[in-house]
Coordinates of C-alpha atoms in Angstrom, one line a residue:
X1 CA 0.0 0.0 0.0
X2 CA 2.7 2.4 1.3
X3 CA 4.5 1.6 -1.9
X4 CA 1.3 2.4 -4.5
X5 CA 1.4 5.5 -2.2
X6 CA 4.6 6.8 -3.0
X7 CA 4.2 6.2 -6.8
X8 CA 1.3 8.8 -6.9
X9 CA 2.6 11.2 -4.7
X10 CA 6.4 11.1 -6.3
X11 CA 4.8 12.1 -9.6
X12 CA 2.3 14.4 -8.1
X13 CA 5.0 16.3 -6.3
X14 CA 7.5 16.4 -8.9
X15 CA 4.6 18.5 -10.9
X16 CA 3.3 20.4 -8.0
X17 CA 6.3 21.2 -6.6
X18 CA 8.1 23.4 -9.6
X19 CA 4.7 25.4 -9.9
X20 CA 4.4 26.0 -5.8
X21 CA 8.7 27.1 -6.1
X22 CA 8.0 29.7 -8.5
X23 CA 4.9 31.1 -7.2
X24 CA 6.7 31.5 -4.3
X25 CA 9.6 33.4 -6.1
X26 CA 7.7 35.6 -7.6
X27 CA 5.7 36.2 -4.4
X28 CA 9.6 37.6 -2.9
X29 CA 10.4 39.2 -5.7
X30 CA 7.5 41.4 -5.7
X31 CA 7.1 42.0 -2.2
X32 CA 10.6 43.5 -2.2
X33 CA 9.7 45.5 -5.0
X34 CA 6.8 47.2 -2.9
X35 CA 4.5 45.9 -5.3
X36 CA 3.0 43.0 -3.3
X37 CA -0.8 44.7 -3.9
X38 CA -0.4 43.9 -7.6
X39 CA 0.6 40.6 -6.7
X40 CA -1.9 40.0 -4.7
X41 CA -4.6 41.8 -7.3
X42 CA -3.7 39.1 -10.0
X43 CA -3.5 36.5 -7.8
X44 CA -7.2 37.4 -6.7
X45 CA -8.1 37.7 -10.7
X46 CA -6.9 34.4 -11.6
X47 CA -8.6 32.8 -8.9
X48 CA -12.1 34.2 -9.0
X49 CA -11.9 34.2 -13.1
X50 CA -11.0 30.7 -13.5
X51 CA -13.6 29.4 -10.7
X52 CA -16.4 31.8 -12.1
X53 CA -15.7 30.5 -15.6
X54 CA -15.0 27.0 -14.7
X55 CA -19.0 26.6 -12.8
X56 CA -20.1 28.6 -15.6
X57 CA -18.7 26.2 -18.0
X58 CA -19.8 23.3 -16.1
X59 CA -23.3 24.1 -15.5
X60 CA -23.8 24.7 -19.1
X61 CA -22.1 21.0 -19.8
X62 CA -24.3 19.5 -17.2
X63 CA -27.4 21.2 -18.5
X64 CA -26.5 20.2 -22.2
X65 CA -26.0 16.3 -21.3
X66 CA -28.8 16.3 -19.1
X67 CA -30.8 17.3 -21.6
X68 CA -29.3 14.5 -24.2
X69 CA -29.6 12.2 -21.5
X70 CA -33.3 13.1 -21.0
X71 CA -33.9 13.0 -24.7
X72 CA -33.0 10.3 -25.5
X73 CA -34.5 6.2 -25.0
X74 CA -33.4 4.2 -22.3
X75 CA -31.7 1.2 -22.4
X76 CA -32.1 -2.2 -21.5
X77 CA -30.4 -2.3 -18.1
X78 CA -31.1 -6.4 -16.9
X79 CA -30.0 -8.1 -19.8
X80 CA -26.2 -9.3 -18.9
X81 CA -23.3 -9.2 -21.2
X82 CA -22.2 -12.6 -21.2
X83 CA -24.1 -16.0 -20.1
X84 CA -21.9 -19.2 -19.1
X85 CA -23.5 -22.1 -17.4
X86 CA -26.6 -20.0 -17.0
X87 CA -25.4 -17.5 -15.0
X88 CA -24.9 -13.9 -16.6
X89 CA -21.4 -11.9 -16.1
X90 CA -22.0 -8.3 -16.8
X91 CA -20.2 -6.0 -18.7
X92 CA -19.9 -2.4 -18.4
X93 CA -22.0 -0.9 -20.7
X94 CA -21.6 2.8 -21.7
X95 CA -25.4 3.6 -22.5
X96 CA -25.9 2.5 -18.7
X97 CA -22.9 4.4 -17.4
X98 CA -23.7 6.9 -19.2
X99 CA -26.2 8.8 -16.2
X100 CA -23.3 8.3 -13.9
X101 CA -20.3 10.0 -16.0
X102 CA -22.1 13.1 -17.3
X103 CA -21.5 15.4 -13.3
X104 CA -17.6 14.4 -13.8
X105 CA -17.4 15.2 -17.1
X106 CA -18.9 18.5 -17.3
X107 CA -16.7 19.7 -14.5
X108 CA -13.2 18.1 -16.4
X109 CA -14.9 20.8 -19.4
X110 CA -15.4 23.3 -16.7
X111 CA -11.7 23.0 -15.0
X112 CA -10.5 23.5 -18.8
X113 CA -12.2 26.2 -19.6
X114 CA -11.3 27.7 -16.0
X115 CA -7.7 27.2 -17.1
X116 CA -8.3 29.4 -20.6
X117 CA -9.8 31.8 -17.6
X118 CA -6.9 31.9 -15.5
X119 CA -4.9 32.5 -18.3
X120 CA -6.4 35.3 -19.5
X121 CA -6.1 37.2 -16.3
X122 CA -4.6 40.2 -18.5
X123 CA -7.0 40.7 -20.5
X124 CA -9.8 41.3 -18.0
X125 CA -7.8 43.7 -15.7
X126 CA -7.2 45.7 -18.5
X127 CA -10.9 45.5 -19.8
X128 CA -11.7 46.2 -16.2
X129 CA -9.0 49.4 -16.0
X130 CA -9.5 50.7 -19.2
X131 CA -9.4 54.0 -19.4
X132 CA -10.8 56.4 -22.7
X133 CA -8.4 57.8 -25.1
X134 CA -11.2 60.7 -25.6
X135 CA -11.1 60.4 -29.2
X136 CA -13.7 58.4 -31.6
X137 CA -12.6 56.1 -34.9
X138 CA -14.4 57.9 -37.7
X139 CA -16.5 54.5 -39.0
X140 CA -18.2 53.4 -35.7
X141 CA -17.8 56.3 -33.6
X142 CA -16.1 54.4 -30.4
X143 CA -13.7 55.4 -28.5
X144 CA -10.5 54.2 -29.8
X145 CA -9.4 52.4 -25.9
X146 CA -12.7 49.8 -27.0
X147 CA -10.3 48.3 -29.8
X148 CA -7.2 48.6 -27.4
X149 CA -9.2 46.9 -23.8
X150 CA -12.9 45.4 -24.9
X151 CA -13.2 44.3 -28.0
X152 CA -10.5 41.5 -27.0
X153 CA -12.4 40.5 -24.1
X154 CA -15.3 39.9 -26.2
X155 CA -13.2 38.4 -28.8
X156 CA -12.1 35.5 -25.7
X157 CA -15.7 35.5 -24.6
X158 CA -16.8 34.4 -28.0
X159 CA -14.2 31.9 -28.5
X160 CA -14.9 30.2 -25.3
X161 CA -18.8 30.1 -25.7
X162 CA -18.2 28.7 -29.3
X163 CA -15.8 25.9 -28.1
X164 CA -18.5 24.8 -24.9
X165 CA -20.6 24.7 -27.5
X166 CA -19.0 22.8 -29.8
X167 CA -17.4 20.0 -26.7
X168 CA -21.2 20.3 -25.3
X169 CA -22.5 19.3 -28.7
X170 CA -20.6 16.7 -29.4
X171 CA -21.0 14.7 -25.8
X172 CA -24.7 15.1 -26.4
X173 CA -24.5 13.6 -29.5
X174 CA -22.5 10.2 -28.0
X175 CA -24.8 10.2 -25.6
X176 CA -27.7 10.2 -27.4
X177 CA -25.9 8.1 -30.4
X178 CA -24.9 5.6 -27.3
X179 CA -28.1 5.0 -25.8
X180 CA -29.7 4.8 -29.3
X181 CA -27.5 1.9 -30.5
X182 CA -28.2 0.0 -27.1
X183 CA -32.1 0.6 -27.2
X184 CA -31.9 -0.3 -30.7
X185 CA -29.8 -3.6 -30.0
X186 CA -26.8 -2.4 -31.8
X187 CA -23.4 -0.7 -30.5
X188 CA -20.2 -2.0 -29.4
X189 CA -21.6 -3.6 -26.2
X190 CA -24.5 -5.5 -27.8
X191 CA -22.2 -7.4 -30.3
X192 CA -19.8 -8.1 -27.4
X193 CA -23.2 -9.8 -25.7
X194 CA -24.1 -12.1 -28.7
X195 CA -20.0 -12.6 -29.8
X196 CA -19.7 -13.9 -26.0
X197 CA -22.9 -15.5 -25.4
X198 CA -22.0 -17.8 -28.5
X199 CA -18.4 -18.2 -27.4
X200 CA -18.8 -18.7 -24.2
X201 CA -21.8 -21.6 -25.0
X202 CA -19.5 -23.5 -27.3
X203 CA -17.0 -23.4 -24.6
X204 CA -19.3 -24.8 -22.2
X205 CA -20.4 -27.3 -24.5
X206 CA -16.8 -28.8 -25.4
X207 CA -16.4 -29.0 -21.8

Protein backbone atom coordinates (compact mmCIF):
# COMPACT_ATOMS: atom_id res chain seq x y z
CA UNK A 1 0.00 0.00 0.00
CA UNK A 2 2.75 2.42 1.32
CA UNK A 3 4.50 1.58 -1.90
CA UNK A 4 1.33 2.37 -4.46
CA UNK A 5 1.37 5.52 -2.16
CA UNK A 6 4.60 6.79 -2.97
CA UNK A 7 4.17 6.23 -6.82
CA UNK A 8 1.28 8.82 -6.92
CA UNK A 9 2.61 11.20 -4.67
CA UNK A 10 6.42 11.09 -6.26
CA UNK A 11 4.85 12.10 -9.63
CA UNK A 12 2.29 14.41 -8.06
CA UNK A 13 5.02 16.34 -6.29
CA UNK A 14 7.46 16.42 -8.93
CA UNK A 15 4.61 18.48 -10.89
CA UNK A 16 3.28 20.44 -7.97
CA UNK A 17 6.34 21.20 -6.60
CA UNK A 18 8.05 23.41 -9.61
CA UNK A 19 4.73 25.40 -9.88
CA UNK A 20 4.42 25.96 -5.83
CA UNK A 21 8.66 27.10 -6.06
CA UNK A 22 7.99 29.68 -8.53
CA UNK A 23 4.91 31.10 -7.16
CA UNK A 24 6.69 31.52 -4.30
CA UNK A 25 9.59 33.37 -6.09
CA UNK A 26 7.70 35.57 -7.56
CA UNK A 27 5.70 36.24 -4.39
CA UNK A 28 9.60 37.57 -2.93
CA UNK A 29 10.42 39.16 -5.72
CA UNK A 30 7.51 41.40 -5.68
CA UNK A 31 7.14 42.04 -2.21
CA UNK A 32 10.56 43.47 -2.24
CA UNK A 33 9.72 45.55 -5.04
CA UNK A 34 6.84 47.19 -2.93
CA UNK A 35 4.52 45.89 -5.34
CA UNK A 36 3.05 43.05 -3.30
CA UNK A 37 -0.80 44.68 -3.94
CA UNK A 38 -0.43 43.95 -7.55
CA UNK A 39 0.63 40.63 -6.66
CA UNK A 40 -1.93 39.97 -4.72
CA UNK A 41 -4.62 41.79 -7.32
CA UNK A 42 -3.66 39.10 -9.97
CA UNK A 43 -3.46 36.50 -7.83
CA UNK A 44 -7.16 37.39 -6.71
CA UNK A 45 -8.11 37.73 -10.70
CA UNK A 46 -6.95 34.42 -11.64
CA UNK A 47 -8.60 32.83 -8.91
CA UNK A 48 -12.06 34.22 -9.04
CA UNK A 49 -11.88 34.23 -13.06
CA UNK A 50 -11.03 30.71 -13.46
CA UNK A 51 -13.60 29.40 -10.74
CA UNK A 52 -16.45 31.77 -12.13
CA UNK A 53 -15.65 30.49 -15.65
CA UNK A 54 -14.97 26.98 -14.65
CA UNK A 55 -19.01 26.56 -12.82
CA UNK A 56 -20.09 28.61 -15.61
CA UNK A 57 -18.73 26.20 -18.04
CA UNK A 58 -19.76 23.28 -16.05
CA UNK A 59 -23.26 24.07 -15.49
CA UNK A 60 -23.81 24.72 -19.14
CA UNK A 61 -22.09 20.99 -19.77
CA UNK A 62 -24.28 19.53 -17.24
CA UNK A 63 -27.38 21.23 -18.48
CA UNK A 64 -26.47 20.23 -22.20
CA UNK A 65 -26.02 16.29 -21.26
CA UNK A 66 -28.85 16.27 -19.09
CA UNK A 67 -30.75 17.31 -21.60
CA UNK A 68 -29.34 14.47 -24.16
CA UNK A 69 -29.55 12.22 -21.48
CA UNK A 70 -33.35 13.13 -20.95
CA UNK A 71 -33.91 13.01 -24.66
CA UNK A 72 -32.95 10.34 -25.55
CA UNK A 73 -34.49 6.19 -24.95
CA UNK A 74 -33.43 4.24 -22.27
CA UNK A 75 -31.65 1.16 -22.43
CA UNK A 76 -32.14 -2.19 -21.52
CA UNK A 77 -30.44 -2.31 -18.07
CA UNK A 78 -31.14 -6.43 -16.91
CA UNK A 79 -29.96 -8.12 -19.79
CA UNK A 80 -26.17 -9.26 -18.93
CA UNK A 81 -23.32 -9.22 -21.19
CA UNK A 82 -22.19 -12.58 -21.20
CA UNK A 83 -24.13 -16.04 -20.09
CA UNK A 84 -21.89 -19.22 -19.11
CA UNK A 85 -23.54 -22.05 -17.41
CA UNK A 86 -26.58 -20.00 -17.02
CA UNK A 87 -25.40 -17.47 -14.96
CA UNK A 88 -24.95 -13.93 -16.59
CA UNK A 89 -21.39 -11.94 -16.11
CA UNK A 90 -21.98 -8.35 -16.80
CA UNK A 91 -20.15 -5.96 -18.71
CA UNK A 92 -19.88 -2.41 -18.36
CA UNK A 93 -21.98 -0.85 -20.67
CA UNK A 94 -21.55 2.76 -21.66
CA UNK A 95 -25.37 3.62 -22.47
CA UNK A 96 -25.89 2.50 -18.67
CA UNK A 97 -22.91 4.40 -17.42
CA UNK A 98 -23.72 6.94 -19.25
CA UNK A 99 -26.22 8.79 -16.18
CA UNK A 100 -23.32 8.33 -13.87
CA UNK A 101 -20.31 9.98 -16.04
CA UNK A 102 -22.06 13.12 -17.31
CA UNK A 103 -21.46 15.38 -13.31
CA UNK A 104 -17.55 14.44 -13.80
CA UNK A 105 -17.45 15.16 -17.06
CA UNK A 106 -18.90 18.55 -17.27
CA UNK A 107 -16.72 19.74 -14.50
CA UNK A 108 -13.15 18.08 -16.37
CA UNK A 109 -14.91 20.82 -19.42
CA UNK A 110 -15.45 23.30 -16.69
CA UNK A 111 -11.71 23.02 -15.03
CA UNK A 112 -10.55 23.51 -18.76
CA UNK A 113 -12.21 26.17 -19.57
CA UNK A 114 -11.25 27.69 -16.04
CA UNK A 115 -7.70 27.20 -17.07
CA UNK A 116 -8.26 29.43 -20.58
CA UNK A 117 -9.84 31.83 -17.63
CA UNK A 118 -6.95 31.85 -15.47
CA UNK A 119 -4.92 32.51 -18.33
CA UNK A 120 -6.45 35.34 -19.49
CA UNK A 121 -6.12 37.25 -16.28
CA UNK A 122 -4.60 40.25 -18.48
CA UNK A 123 -6.98 40.70 -20.54
CA UNK A 124 -9.76 41.31 -17.98
CA UNK A 125 -7.80 43.68 -15.67
CA UNK A 126 -7.19 45.72 -18.54
CA UNK A 127 -10.94 45.54 -19.78
CA UNK A 128 -11.68 46.18 -16.16
CA UNK A 129 -9.01 49.42 -16.01
CA UNK A 130 -9.55 50.74 -19.15
CA UNK A 131 -9.41 54.04 -19.37
CA UNK A 132 -10.81 56.45 -22.67
CA UNK A 133 -8.44 57.80 -25.05
CA UNK A 134 -11.17 60.67 -25.59
CA UNK A 135 -11.12 60.35 -29.19
CA UNK A 136 -13.67 58.40 -31.62
CA UNK A 137 -12.55 56.10 -34.87
CA UNK A 138 -14.37 57.90 -37.73
CA UNK A 139 -16.46 54.51 -39.00
CA UNK A 140 -18.19 53.41 -35.73
CA UNK A 141 -17.80 56.28 -33.60
CA UNK A 142 -16.14 54.39 -30.37
CA UNK A 143 -13.72 55.44 -28.54
CA UNK A 144 -10.51 54.24 -29.80
CA UNK A 145 -9.44 52.41 -25.90
CA UNK A 146 -12.73 49.79 -26.97
CA UNK A 147 -10.32 48.31 -29.77
CA UNK A 148 -7.21 48.63 -27.43
CA UNK A 149 -9.16 46.89 -23.78
CA UNK A 150 -12.89 45.36 -24.91
CA UNK A 151 -13.20 44.25 -27.95
CA UNK A 152 -10.50 41.51 -27.02
CA UNK A 153 -12.44 40.49 -24.07
CA UNK A 154 -15.28 39.87 -26.18
CA UNK A 155 -13.22 38.41 -28.82
CA UNK A 156 -12.11 35.54 -25.75
CA UNK A 157 -15.65 35.47 -24.55
CA UNK A 158 -16.80 34.38 -28.02
CA UNK A 159 -14.20 31.85 -28.53
CA UNK A 160 -14.90 30.23 -25.35
CA UNK A 161 -18.77 30.10 -25.70
CA UNK A 162 -18.21 28.69 -29.34
CA UNK A 163 -15.76 25.93 -28.08
CA UNK A 164 -18.48 24.79 -24.92
CA UNK A 165 -20.63 24.74 -27.49
CA UNK A 166 -18.97 22.79 -29.79
CA UNK A 167 -17.37 19.98 -26.74
CA UNK A 168 -21.24 20.27 -25.32
CA UNK A 169 -22.50 19.29 -28.68
CA UNK A 170 -20.61 16.66 -29.41
CA UNK A 171 -20.97 14.71 -25.79
CA UNK A 172 -24.72 15.13 -26.43
CA UNK A 173 -24.52 13.58 -29.48
CA UNK A 174 -22.53 10.20 -27.97
CA UNK A 175 -24.85 10.18 -25.59
CA UNK A 176 -27.71 10.15 -27.41
CA UNK A 177 -25.92 8.09 -30.35
CA UNK A 178 -24.86 5.56 -27.33
CA UNK A 179 -28.07 4.99 -25.79
CA UNK A 180 -29.74 4.77 -29.32
CA UNK A 181 -27.49 1.92 -30.54
CA UNK A 182 -28.15 0.05 -27.12
CA UNK A 183 -32.11 0.55 -27.18
CA UNK A 184 -31.95 -0.34 -30.74
CA UNK A 185 -29.76 -3.61 -30.03
CA UNK A 186 -26.77 -2.36 -31.84
CA UNK A 187 -23.41 -0.71 -30.52
CA UNK A 188 -20.25 -1.99 -29.42
CA UNK A 189 -21.64 -3.63 -26.19
CA UNK A 190 -24.47 -5.48 -27.78
CA UNK A 191 -22.23 -7.36 -30.25
CA UNK A 192 -19.83 -8.15 -27.42
CA UNK A 193 -23.22 -9.85 -25.72
CA UNK A 194 -24.13 -12.07 -28.70
CA UNK A 195 -20.03 -12.62 -29.84
CA UNK A 196 -19.74 -13.89 -26.05
CA UNK A 197 -22.87 -15.47 -25.38
CA UNK A 198 -21.95 -17.79 -28.47
CA UNK A 199 -18.45 -18.21 -27.38
CA UNK A 200 -18.82 -18.73 -24.17
CA UNK A 201 -21.79 -21.65 -25.01
CA UNK A 202 -19.50 -23.45 -27.32
CA UNK A 203 -17.01 -23.41 -24.59
CA UNK A 204 -19.25 -24.83 -22.21
CA UNK A 205 -20.39 -27.29 -24.54
CA UNK A 206 -16.76 -28.79 -25.37
CA UNK A 207 -16.40 -28.98 -21.78
Amino acid sequence: VWALAALGVIPALLVVWPSLAGFYTDWLWFQNLGFGVVFSAVLVTKISLGLTIWLLAAAIAWLNLRLALRLSPVPDRDEPAFRANEEGVPVPDPAVLAPRMILPASLIIGAFAGMLGWGAWDTFLRFRHQQPFGEADPIFGRDIGFYFFTIHVLDFAAGLLFALCAVSLLGAVAVYSVRRAAQDGGGPISFLRRRGMGSWRRNARST
